[in-house]
Coordinates of C-alpha atoms in Angstrom, one line a residue:
X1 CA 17.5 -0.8 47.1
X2 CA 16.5 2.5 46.8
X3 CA 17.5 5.2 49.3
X4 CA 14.7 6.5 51.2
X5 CA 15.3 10.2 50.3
X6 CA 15.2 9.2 46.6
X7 CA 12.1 7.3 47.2
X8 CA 10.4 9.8 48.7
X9 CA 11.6 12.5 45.6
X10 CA 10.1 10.8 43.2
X11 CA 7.1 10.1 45.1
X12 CA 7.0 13.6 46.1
X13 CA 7.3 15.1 42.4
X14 CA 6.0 11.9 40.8
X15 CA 8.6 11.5 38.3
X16 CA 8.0 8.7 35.8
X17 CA 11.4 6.5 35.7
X18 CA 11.4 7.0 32.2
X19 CA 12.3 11.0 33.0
X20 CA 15.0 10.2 35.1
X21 CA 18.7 11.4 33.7
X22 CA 19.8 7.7 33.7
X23 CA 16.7 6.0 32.2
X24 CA 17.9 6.5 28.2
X25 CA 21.5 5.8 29.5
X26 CA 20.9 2.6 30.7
X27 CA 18.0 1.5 28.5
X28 CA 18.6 2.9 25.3
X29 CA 15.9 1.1 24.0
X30 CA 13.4 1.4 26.4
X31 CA 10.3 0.4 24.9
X32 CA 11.2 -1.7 21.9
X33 CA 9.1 -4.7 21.0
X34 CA 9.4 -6.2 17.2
X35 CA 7.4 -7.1 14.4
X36 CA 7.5 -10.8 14.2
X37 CA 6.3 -14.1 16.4
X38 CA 9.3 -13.7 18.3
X39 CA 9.9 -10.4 19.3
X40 CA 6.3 -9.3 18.9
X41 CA 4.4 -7.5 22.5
X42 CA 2.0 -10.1 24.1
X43 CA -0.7 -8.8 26.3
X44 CA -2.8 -10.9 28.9
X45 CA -5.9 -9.6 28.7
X46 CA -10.1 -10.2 30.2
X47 CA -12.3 -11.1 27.9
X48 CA -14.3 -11.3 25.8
X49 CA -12.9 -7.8 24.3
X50 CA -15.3 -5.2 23.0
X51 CA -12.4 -2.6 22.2
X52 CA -8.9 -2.1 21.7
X53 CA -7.2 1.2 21.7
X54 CA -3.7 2.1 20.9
X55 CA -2.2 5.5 21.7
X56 CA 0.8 8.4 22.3
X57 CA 0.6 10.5 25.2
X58 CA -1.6 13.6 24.2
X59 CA 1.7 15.8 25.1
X60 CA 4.0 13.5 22.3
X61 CA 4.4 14.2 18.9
X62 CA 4.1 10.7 17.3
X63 CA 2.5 8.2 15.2
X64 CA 0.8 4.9 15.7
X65 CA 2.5 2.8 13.3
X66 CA 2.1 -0.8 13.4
X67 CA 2.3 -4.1 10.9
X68 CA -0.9 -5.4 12.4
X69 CA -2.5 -7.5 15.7
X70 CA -3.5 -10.2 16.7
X71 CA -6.2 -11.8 19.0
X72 CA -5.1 -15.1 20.8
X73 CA -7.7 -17.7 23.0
X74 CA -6.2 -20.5 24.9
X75 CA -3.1 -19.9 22.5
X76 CA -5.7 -20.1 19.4
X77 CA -5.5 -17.3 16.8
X78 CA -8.9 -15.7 16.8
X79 CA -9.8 -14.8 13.1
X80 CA -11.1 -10.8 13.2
X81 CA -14.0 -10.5 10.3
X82 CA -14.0 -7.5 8.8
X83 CA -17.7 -6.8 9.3
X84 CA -17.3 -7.2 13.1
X85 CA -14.4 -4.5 13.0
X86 CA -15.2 -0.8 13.3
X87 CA -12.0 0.9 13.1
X88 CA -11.3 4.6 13.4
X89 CA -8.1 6.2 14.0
X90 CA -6.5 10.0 14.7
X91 CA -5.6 10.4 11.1
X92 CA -4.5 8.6 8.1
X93 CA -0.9 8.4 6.5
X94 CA -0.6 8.7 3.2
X95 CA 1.4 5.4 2.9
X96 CA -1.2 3.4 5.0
X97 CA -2.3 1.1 2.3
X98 CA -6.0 1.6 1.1
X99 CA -8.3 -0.9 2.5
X100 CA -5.3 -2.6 4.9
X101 CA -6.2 -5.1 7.3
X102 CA -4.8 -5.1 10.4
X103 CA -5.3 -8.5 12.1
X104 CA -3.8 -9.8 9.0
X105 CA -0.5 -7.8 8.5
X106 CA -2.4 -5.2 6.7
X107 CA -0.7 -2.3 8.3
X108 CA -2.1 0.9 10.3
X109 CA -0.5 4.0 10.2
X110 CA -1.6 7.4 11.2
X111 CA 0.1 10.4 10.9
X112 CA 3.0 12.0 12.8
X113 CA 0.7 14.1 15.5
X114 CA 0.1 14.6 18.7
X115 CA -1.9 11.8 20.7
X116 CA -1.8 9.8 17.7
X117 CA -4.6 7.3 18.2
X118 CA -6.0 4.5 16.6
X119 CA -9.2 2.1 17.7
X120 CA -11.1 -0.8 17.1
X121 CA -15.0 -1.4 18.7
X122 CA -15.7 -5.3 17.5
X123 CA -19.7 -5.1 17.3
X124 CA -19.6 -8.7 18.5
X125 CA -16.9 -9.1 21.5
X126 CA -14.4 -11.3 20.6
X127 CA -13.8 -14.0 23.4
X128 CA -9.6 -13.9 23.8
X129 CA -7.0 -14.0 26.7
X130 CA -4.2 -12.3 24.9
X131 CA -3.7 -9.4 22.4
X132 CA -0.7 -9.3 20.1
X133 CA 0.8 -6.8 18.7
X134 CA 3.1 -6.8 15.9
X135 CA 5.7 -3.7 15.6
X136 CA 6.8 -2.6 12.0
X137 CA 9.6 -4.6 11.1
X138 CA 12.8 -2.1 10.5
X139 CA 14.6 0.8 12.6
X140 CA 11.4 2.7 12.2
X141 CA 9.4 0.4 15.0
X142 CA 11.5 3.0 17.0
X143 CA 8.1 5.3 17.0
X144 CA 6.4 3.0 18.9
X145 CA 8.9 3.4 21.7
X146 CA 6.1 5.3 23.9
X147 CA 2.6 3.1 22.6
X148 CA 0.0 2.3 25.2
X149 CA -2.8 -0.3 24.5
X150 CA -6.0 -0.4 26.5
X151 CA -8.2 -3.4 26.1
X152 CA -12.0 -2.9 27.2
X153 CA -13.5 -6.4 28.1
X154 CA -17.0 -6.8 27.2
X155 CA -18.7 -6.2 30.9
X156 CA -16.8 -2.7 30.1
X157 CA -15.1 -3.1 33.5
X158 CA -11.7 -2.2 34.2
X159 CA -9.6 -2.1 31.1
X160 CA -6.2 -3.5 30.8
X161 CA -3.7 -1.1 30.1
X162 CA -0.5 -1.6 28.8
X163 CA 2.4 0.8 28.1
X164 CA 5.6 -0.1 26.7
X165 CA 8.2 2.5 28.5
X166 CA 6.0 2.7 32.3
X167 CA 7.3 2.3 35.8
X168 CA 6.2 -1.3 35.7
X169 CA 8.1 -2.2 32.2
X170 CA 11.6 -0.5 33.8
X171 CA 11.0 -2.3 36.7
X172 CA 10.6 -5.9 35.2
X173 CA 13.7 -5.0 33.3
X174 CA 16.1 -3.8 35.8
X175 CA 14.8 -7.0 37.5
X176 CA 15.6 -9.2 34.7
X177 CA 18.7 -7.6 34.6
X178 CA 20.0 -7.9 38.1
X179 CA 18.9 -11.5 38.5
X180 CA 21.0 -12.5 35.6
X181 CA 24.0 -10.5 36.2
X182 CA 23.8 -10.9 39.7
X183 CA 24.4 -7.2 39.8
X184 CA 22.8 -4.8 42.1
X185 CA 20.7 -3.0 39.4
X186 CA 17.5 -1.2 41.1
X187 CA 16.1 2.5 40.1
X188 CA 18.6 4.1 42.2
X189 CA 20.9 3.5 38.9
X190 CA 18.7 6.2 37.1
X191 CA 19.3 9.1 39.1
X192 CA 22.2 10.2 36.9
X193 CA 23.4 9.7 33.6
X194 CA 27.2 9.2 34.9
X195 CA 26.3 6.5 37.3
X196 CA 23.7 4.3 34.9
X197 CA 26.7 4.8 31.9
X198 CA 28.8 2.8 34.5
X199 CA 26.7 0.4 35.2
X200 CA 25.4 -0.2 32.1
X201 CA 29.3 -1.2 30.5
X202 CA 29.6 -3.2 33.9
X203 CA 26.1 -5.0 32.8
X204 CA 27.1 -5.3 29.3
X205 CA 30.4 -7.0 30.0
X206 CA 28.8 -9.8 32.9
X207 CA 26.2 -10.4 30.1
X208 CA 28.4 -11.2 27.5
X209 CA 30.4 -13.5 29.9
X210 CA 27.7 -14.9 30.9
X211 CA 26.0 -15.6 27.0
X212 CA 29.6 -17.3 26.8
X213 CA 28.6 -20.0 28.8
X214 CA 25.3 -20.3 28.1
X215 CA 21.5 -19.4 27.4
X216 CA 20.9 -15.7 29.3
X217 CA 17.1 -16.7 29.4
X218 CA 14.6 -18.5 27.1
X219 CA 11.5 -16.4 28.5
X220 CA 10.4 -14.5 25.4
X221 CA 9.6 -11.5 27.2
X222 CA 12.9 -11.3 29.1
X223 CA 15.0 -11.6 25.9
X224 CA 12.6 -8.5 24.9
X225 CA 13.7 -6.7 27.6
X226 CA 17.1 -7.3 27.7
X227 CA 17.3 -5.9 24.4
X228 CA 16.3 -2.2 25.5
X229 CA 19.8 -2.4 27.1
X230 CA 21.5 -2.5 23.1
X231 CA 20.7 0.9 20.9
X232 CA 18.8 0.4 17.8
X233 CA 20.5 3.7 16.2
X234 CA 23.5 5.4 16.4
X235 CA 25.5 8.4 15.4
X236 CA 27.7 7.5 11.7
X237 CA 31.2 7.8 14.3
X238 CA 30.2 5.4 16.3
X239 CA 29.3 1.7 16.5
X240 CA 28.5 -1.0 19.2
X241 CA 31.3 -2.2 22.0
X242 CA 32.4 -5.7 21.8
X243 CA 30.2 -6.7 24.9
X244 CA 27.3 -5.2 22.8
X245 CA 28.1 -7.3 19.8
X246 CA 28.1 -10.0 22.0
X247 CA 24.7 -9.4 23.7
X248 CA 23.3 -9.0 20.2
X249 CA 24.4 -11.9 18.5
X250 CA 23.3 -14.3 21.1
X251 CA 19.7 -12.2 21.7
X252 CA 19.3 -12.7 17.8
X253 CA 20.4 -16.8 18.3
X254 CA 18.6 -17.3 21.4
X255 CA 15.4 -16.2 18.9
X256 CA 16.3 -18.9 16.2
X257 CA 16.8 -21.4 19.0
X258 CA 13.0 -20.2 20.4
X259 CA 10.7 -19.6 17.6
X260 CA 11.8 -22.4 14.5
X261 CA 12.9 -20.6 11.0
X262 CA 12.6 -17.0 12.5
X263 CA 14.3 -14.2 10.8
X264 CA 15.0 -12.6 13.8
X265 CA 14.9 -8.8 15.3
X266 CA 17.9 -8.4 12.9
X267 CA 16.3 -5.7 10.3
X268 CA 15.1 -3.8 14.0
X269 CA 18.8 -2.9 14.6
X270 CA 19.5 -1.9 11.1
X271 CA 20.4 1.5 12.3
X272 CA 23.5 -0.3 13.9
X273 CA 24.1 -2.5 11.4
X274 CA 25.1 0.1 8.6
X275 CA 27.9 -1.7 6.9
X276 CA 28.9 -5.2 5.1
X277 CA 31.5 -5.2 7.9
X278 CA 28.8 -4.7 10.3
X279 CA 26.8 -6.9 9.0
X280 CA 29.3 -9.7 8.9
X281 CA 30.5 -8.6 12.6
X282 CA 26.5 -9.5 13.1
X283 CA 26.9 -12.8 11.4
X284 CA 29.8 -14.1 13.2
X285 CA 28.3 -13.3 16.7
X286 CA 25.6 -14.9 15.8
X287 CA 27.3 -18.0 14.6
X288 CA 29.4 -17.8 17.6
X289 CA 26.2 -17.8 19.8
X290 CA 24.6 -20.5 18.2
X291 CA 27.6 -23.0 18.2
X292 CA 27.5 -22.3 22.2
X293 CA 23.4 -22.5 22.4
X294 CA 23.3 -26.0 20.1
X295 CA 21.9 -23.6 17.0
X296 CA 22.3 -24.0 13.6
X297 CA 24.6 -21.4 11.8
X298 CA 22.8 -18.6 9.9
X299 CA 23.7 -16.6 7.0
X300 CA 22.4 -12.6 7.0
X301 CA 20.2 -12.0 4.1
X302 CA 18.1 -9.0 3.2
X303 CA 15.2 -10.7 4.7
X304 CA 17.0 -11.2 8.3
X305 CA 19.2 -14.4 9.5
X306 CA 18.6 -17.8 7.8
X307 CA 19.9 -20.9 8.3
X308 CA 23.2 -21.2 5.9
X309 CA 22.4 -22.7 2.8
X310 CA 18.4 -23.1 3.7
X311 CA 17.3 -23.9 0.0
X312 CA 20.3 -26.0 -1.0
X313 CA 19.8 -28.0 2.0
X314 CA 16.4 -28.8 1.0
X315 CA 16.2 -28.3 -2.6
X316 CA 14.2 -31.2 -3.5
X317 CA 11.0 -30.1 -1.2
X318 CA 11.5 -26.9 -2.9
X319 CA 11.7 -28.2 -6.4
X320 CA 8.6 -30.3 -5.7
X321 CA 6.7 -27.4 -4.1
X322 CA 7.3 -25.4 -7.1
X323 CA 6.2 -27.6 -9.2
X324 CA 3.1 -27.8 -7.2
X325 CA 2.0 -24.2 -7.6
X326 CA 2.9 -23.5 -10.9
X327 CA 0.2 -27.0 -11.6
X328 CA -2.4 -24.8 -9.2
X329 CA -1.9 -21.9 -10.9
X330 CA -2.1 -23.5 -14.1
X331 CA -5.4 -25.1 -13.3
X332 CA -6.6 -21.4 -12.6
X333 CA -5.6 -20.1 -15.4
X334 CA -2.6 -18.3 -14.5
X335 CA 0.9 -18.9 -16.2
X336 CA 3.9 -19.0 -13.3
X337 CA 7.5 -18.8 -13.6
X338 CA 10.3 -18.1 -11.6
X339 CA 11.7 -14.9 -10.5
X340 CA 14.2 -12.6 -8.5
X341 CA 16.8 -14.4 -6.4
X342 CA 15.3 -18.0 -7.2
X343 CA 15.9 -17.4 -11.4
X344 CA 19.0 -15.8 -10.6
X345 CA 20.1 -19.1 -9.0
X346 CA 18.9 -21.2 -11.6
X347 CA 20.3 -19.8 -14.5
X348 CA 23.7 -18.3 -12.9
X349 CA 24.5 -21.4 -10.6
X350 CA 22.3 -24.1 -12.1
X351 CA 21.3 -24.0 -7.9
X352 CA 19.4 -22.0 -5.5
X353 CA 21.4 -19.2 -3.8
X354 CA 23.4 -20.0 -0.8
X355 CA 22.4 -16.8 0.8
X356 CA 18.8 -16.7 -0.5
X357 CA 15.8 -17.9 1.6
X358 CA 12.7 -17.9 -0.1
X359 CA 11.2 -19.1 -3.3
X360 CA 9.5 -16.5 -5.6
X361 CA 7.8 -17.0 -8.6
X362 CA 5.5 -14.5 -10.9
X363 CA 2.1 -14.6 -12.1
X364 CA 0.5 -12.1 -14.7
X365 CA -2.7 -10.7 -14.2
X366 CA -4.1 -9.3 -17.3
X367 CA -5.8 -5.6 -17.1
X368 CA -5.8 -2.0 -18.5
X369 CA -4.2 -0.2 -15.6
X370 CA -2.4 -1.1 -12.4
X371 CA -5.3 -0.2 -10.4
X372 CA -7.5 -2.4 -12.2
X373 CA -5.0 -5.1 -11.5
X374 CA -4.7 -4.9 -7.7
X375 CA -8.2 -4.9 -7.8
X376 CA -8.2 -8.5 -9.7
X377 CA -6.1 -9.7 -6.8
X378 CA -9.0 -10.6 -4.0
X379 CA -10.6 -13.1 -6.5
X380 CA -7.1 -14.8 -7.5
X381 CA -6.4 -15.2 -3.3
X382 CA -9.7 -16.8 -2.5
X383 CA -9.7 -18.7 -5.9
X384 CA -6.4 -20.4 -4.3
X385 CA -7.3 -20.6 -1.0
X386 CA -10.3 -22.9 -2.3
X387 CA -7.7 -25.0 -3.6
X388 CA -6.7 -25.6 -0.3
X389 CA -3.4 -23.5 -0.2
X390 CA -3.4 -20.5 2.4
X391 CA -2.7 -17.2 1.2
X392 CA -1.1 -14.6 3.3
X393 CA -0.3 -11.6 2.3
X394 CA 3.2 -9.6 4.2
X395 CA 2.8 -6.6 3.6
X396 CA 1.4 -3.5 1.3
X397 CA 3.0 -4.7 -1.7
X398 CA 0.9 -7.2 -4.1
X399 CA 2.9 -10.3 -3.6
X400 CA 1.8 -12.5 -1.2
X401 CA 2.9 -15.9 0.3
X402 CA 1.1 -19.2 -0.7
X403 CA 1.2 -22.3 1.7
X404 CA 1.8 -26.0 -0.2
X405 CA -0.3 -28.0 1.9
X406 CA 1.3 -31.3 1.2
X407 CA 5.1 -29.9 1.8
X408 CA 4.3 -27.2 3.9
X409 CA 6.8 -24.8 2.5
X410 CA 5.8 -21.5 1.7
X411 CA 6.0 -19.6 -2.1
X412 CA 6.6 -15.7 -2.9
X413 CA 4.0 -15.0 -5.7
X414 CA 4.3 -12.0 -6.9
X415 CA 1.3 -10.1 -9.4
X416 CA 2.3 -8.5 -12.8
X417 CA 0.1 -6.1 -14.3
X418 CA 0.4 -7.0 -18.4
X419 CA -1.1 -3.9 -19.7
X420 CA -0.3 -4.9 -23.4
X421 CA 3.8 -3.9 -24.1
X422 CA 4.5 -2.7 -21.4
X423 CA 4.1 -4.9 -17.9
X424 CA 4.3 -3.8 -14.0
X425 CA 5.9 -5.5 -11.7
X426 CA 7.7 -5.1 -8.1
X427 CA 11.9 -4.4 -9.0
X428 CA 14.1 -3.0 -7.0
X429 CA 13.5 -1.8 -3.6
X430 CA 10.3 -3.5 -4.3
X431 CA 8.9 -0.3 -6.4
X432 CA 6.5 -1.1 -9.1
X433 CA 7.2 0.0 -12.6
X434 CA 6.7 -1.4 -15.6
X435 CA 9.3 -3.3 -18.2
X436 CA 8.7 -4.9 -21.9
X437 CA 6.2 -7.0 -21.6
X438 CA 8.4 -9.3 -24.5
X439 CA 11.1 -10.0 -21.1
X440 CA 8.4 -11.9 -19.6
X441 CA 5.8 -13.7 -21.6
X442 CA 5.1 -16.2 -23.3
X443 CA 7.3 -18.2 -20.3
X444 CA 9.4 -21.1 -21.8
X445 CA 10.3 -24.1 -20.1
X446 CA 13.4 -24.9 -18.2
X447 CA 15.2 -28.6 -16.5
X448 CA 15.9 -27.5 -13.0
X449 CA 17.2 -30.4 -10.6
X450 CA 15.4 -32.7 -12.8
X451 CA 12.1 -31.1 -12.9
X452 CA 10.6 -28.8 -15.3
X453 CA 9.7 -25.0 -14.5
X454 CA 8.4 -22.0 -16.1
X455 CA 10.6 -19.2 -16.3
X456 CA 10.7 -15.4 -18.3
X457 CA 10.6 -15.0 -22.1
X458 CA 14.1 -13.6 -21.7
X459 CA 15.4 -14.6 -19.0
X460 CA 19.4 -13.4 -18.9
X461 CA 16.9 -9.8 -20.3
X462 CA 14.9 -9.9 -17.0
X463 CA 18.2 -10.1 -14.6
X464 CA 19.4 -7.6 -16.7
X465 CA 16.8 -5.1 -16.0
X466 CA 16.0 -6.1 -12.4
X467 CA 20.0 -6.7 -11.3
X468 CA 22.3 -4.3 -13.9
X469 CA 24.9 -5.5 -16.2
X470 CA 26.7 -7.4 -13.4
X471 CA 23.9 -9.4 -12.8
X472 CA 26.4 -12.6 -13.2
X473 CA 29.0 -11.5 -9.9
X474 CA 27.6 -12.8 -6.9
X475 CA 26.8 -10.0 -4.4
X476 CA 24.6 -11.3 -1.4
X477 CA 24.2 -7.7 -0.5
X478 CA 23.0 -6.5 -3.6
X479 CA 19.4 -4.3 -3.0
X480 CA 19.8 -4.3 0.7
X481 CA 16.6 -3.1 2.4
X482 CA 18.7 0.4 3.6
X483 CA 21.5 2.2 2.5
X484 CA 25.2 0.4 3.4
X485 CA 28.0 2.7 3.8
X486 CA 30.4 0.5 2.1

C-alpha cells in the first residue's frame, strides 16, 4: 500500500498521478484507447443525453482528433440524425473533411491549440446508456492521450465525466496489473522513475510467462489497459524487449479471439513496428499467441492482422458476392470492375492474394470536375442502400464499403471521377489523381473461378500505373500505410 507520508504528499500538494516521475515510466501509454470495436473507449453513461463534450485541459497544447462516436441503448446502436445534431467545435483542421459525420466515421478534427474542444447539443435528447468513442486508427491516436468526455443527461444533472489518463484510470490499471501478476503494484511505484523502470521489466516478464500459459484477461477494458504498459513510439535505436513482444502479440490475439474478423490495435503501434523484420517479429508473436489461446493464425497486411489466407479460404462467397454487386450496380447504371489488390490477384495468380483481405472493385461516376463528382456520391449511396445493401463509408476518402445482404460479406467500392481523357481515382497512398481514362473503360469481361467479372480496359496498363514495372513480384509490403526502414 501506500506509505502514509507519501499519501499525505500528494494529498497535501494534490499531485495528479499522471505528474509523478514514475507515471510515463511505467505506463508509457497512459491513456491509449483505439479506433476500432475492439479497442475503442466505452463510457456508461445517464440518459437520455442532451450533450456531449470532448476536450484538452485549457493548459495543453492539443487537438481533438477522433474517427467518430457512437451512441449505444441496451447494447443497441442509436442512429444520430443529422438534423438533431448541433455540433460546434474550438476550431477546424484543414484536413477535417467537409461536411464529415461523426457518429458515422466521418471524422472530427480541430486544430493543434490549446483546450481544443469540440461539442454536440442533440435538440432532441437521445435516450442511451453508453457512449463510444472511436480513436483515429494509426500512431497519431497518441494526441488523444489526455481527452476528457463529459456527457450531460437530459434533466442537466450531474454530468459524467470521463478522462482517459486521471487518478481513477491509473488506479484501475495498476489494479489490473497487480491482480494478474500477482505483483505488488500500487501508486507507491510512481514516486520515481528508477523504481517504476524496475518494476515495470519485472511486470513485463510475469506477464509474458503468464500469456504463455494462457488468456491474461478477456475483459475488453483490462486488455485496454494493459496496453498502456507497451510504448506506441520509440526512438529509431531502439525497439521493444522480448517480454514486450510477447505482451503485444498475445494483446493483439486476445483481440481476434474477442471481437470476430478484427484487424486489431496493430496500425496503433506502428511507431514500434517500423520494419519488415518488425513486422514479422509482430506476426510470429501473434501466431505464437494464438496457437496457445485456440486462435486462428493471421497474416499482417496493410490493413492490420487477418486471418492467413482469408479470401482463398472462402473464395467462392467472394466470387458470388462479387458477382452480386457488379449485377446491383449494373441495374443502377453503373459499370463495376475489379481493382487494386483483388485484380492484381486475378490476373498475376489466377487467385486472390494470400496476404490480401478485402475485395475492391471500381465504379465510374461521370462529371466535369472532381468536385462535381464527390458531390454525385450521396445519391449513388442511398440509390444502393434502397437496394437493400448497407453502405458505410471508412473514412474521408470516396470509397466506401457495401454490405451483400444474402452473403454478408462486405465490398470496397471505390468512385472514379471520368472527366473525359483523363480519370481520378484513389492510387497510392490512397491520393487521388487522375490516369488515361483509355486504362479503365470500356471494362471487358474476364473468367475468374468460373464466374465472369468486369475488370479495366487495360488491365496489366492499370497495375502498371498503380504498382510500377514490378507489378508482377509479389511484395505483401508493397504501399505500406508508413514509411518501413527496410
Amino acid at each position: 500500500m501506500v506509505s502514509t507520508t507519501f499519501a499525505a504528499l500528494a494529498r497535501r500538494f494534490r499531485t495528479p498521478l499522471r505528474d509523478l516521475p514514475g507515471t510515463n515510466v511505467l505506463l508509457p501509454s497512459l491513456g491509449y484507447f483505439g479506433g476500432i470495436e475492439a479497442n475503442r473507449l466505452a463510457i456508461g453513461v445517464r440518459g437520455p443525453v442532451s450533450s456531449i463534450r470532448m476536450h484538452v485541459p485549457d493548459d495543453v497544447e492539443g487537438q481533438v482528433d477522433l474517427r467518430g462516436i457512437e451512441l449505444y441503448d441496451g447494447g443497441v446502436r442509436v442512429p444520430v440524425e443529422r438534423g438533431n445534431a448541433e455540433i460546434t467545435q474550438s476550431s477546424v483542421a484543414p484536413t477535417q473533411p467537409a461536411g464529415a459525420d461523426p457518429f458515422t466515421y466521418g471524422t472530427l478534427r480541430t486544430t493543434k491549440e490549446k483546450g481544443a474542444w469540440w461539442s454536440v447539443t442533440f435538440r432532441e435528447p437521445i435516450a442511451a446508456d453508453e457512449v463510444r468513442v472511436y480513436n483515429r486508427r494509426d500512431r497519431w491516436g497518441d494526441r488523444s492521450r489526455r481527452l476528457s468526455v463529459e456527457v450531460t443527461p437530459a434533466d442537466h444533472g450531474q454530468p459524467t465525466v470521463f478522462t482517459v489518463d486521471s487518478d481513477a484510470v491509473i488506479a484501475d490499471t495498476l489494479r489490473v496489473l497487480s491482480r494478474i501478476t500477482g505483483l505488488r503494484v500500487d501508486k507507491s511505484v510512481l514516486r520515481t522513475a528508477d523504481g517504476a523502470r524496475a518494476t515495470r521489466r519485472e511486470i513485463l516478464d510475469t506477464l509474458a510467462r503468464r500469456a504463455g500459459e494462457g488468456l491474461l484477461t478477456a475483459d475488453a477494458e483490462e486488455q485496454r489497459l494493459l496496453a498502456s504498459v507497451l510504448p506506441t513510439r520509440l526512438p529509431a535505436q531502439r525497439t521493444l524487449s522480448d517480454a514486450a513482444w510477447q505482451l503485444l502479440g498475445h494483446l493483439l490475439a486476445a483481440e481476434r479471439l474477442r471481437v470476430h474478423g478484427t484487424a486489431t490495435s496493430m496500425m496503433a503501434f506502428s511507431g514500434v513496428l517500423r520494419s519488415r523484420d518488425e513486422l514479422g517479429r509482430l506476426e510470429r508473436e501473434v501466431n505464437r499467441a494464438s496457437e496457445i489461446l485456440g486462435g486462428e493464425q493471421s497474416v499482417v497486411t496493410r490493413h492490420g492482422l487477418r486471418d492467413l489466407g482469408l479470401l482463398r479460404k472462402r473464395s467462392k462467397e467472394y466470387v458470388t458476392a462479387i458477382v452480386r454487386a457488379t449485377e446491383m450496380l449494373s441495374g443502377l447504371g453503373q459499370d463495376a470492375m475489379l481493382a487494386y489488390g483483388t485484380l492484381l490477384g486475378v490476373v498475376r495468380e489466377g487467385d486472390f492474394l494470400a496476404h490480401d483481405d478485402d475485395v475492391d472493385m471500381l465504379t465510374p461516376i461521370h462529371a466535369p470536375s472532381l468536385e462535381e463528382g464527390r458531390a454525385m456520391l450521396g445519391d449513388l449511396h442511398e440509390r444502393i442502400t434502397a437496394q437493400g445493401w448497407s453502405v458505410h463509408r471508412p473514412g474521408g476518402g470516396m470509397n466506401f464499403h457495401v454490405r451483400d445482404p444474402e452473403t454478408g460479406l462486405h465490398i470496397d467500392v471505390f468512385p472514379m471521377i471520368v472527366g473525359g481523357e483523363k480519370t481520378s481515382l484513389h492510387m497510392e497512398q490512397m491520393v487521388i489523381r487522375p490516369i488515361d481514362t483509355t486504362l479503365l473503360l470500356p471494362s471487358v469481361g474476364q473468367t475468374f473461378k468460373g464466374a465472369e467479372v468486369r475488370v479495366p480496359a487495360d488491365p496489366e496498363g492499370f497495375l502498371e500505373e498503380r504498382y510500377g514495372t514490378t507489378w508482377r513480384t509479389p511484395d505483401p509490403f508493397h504501399d505500406w500505410p508508413w514509411t518501413l526502414t527496410d
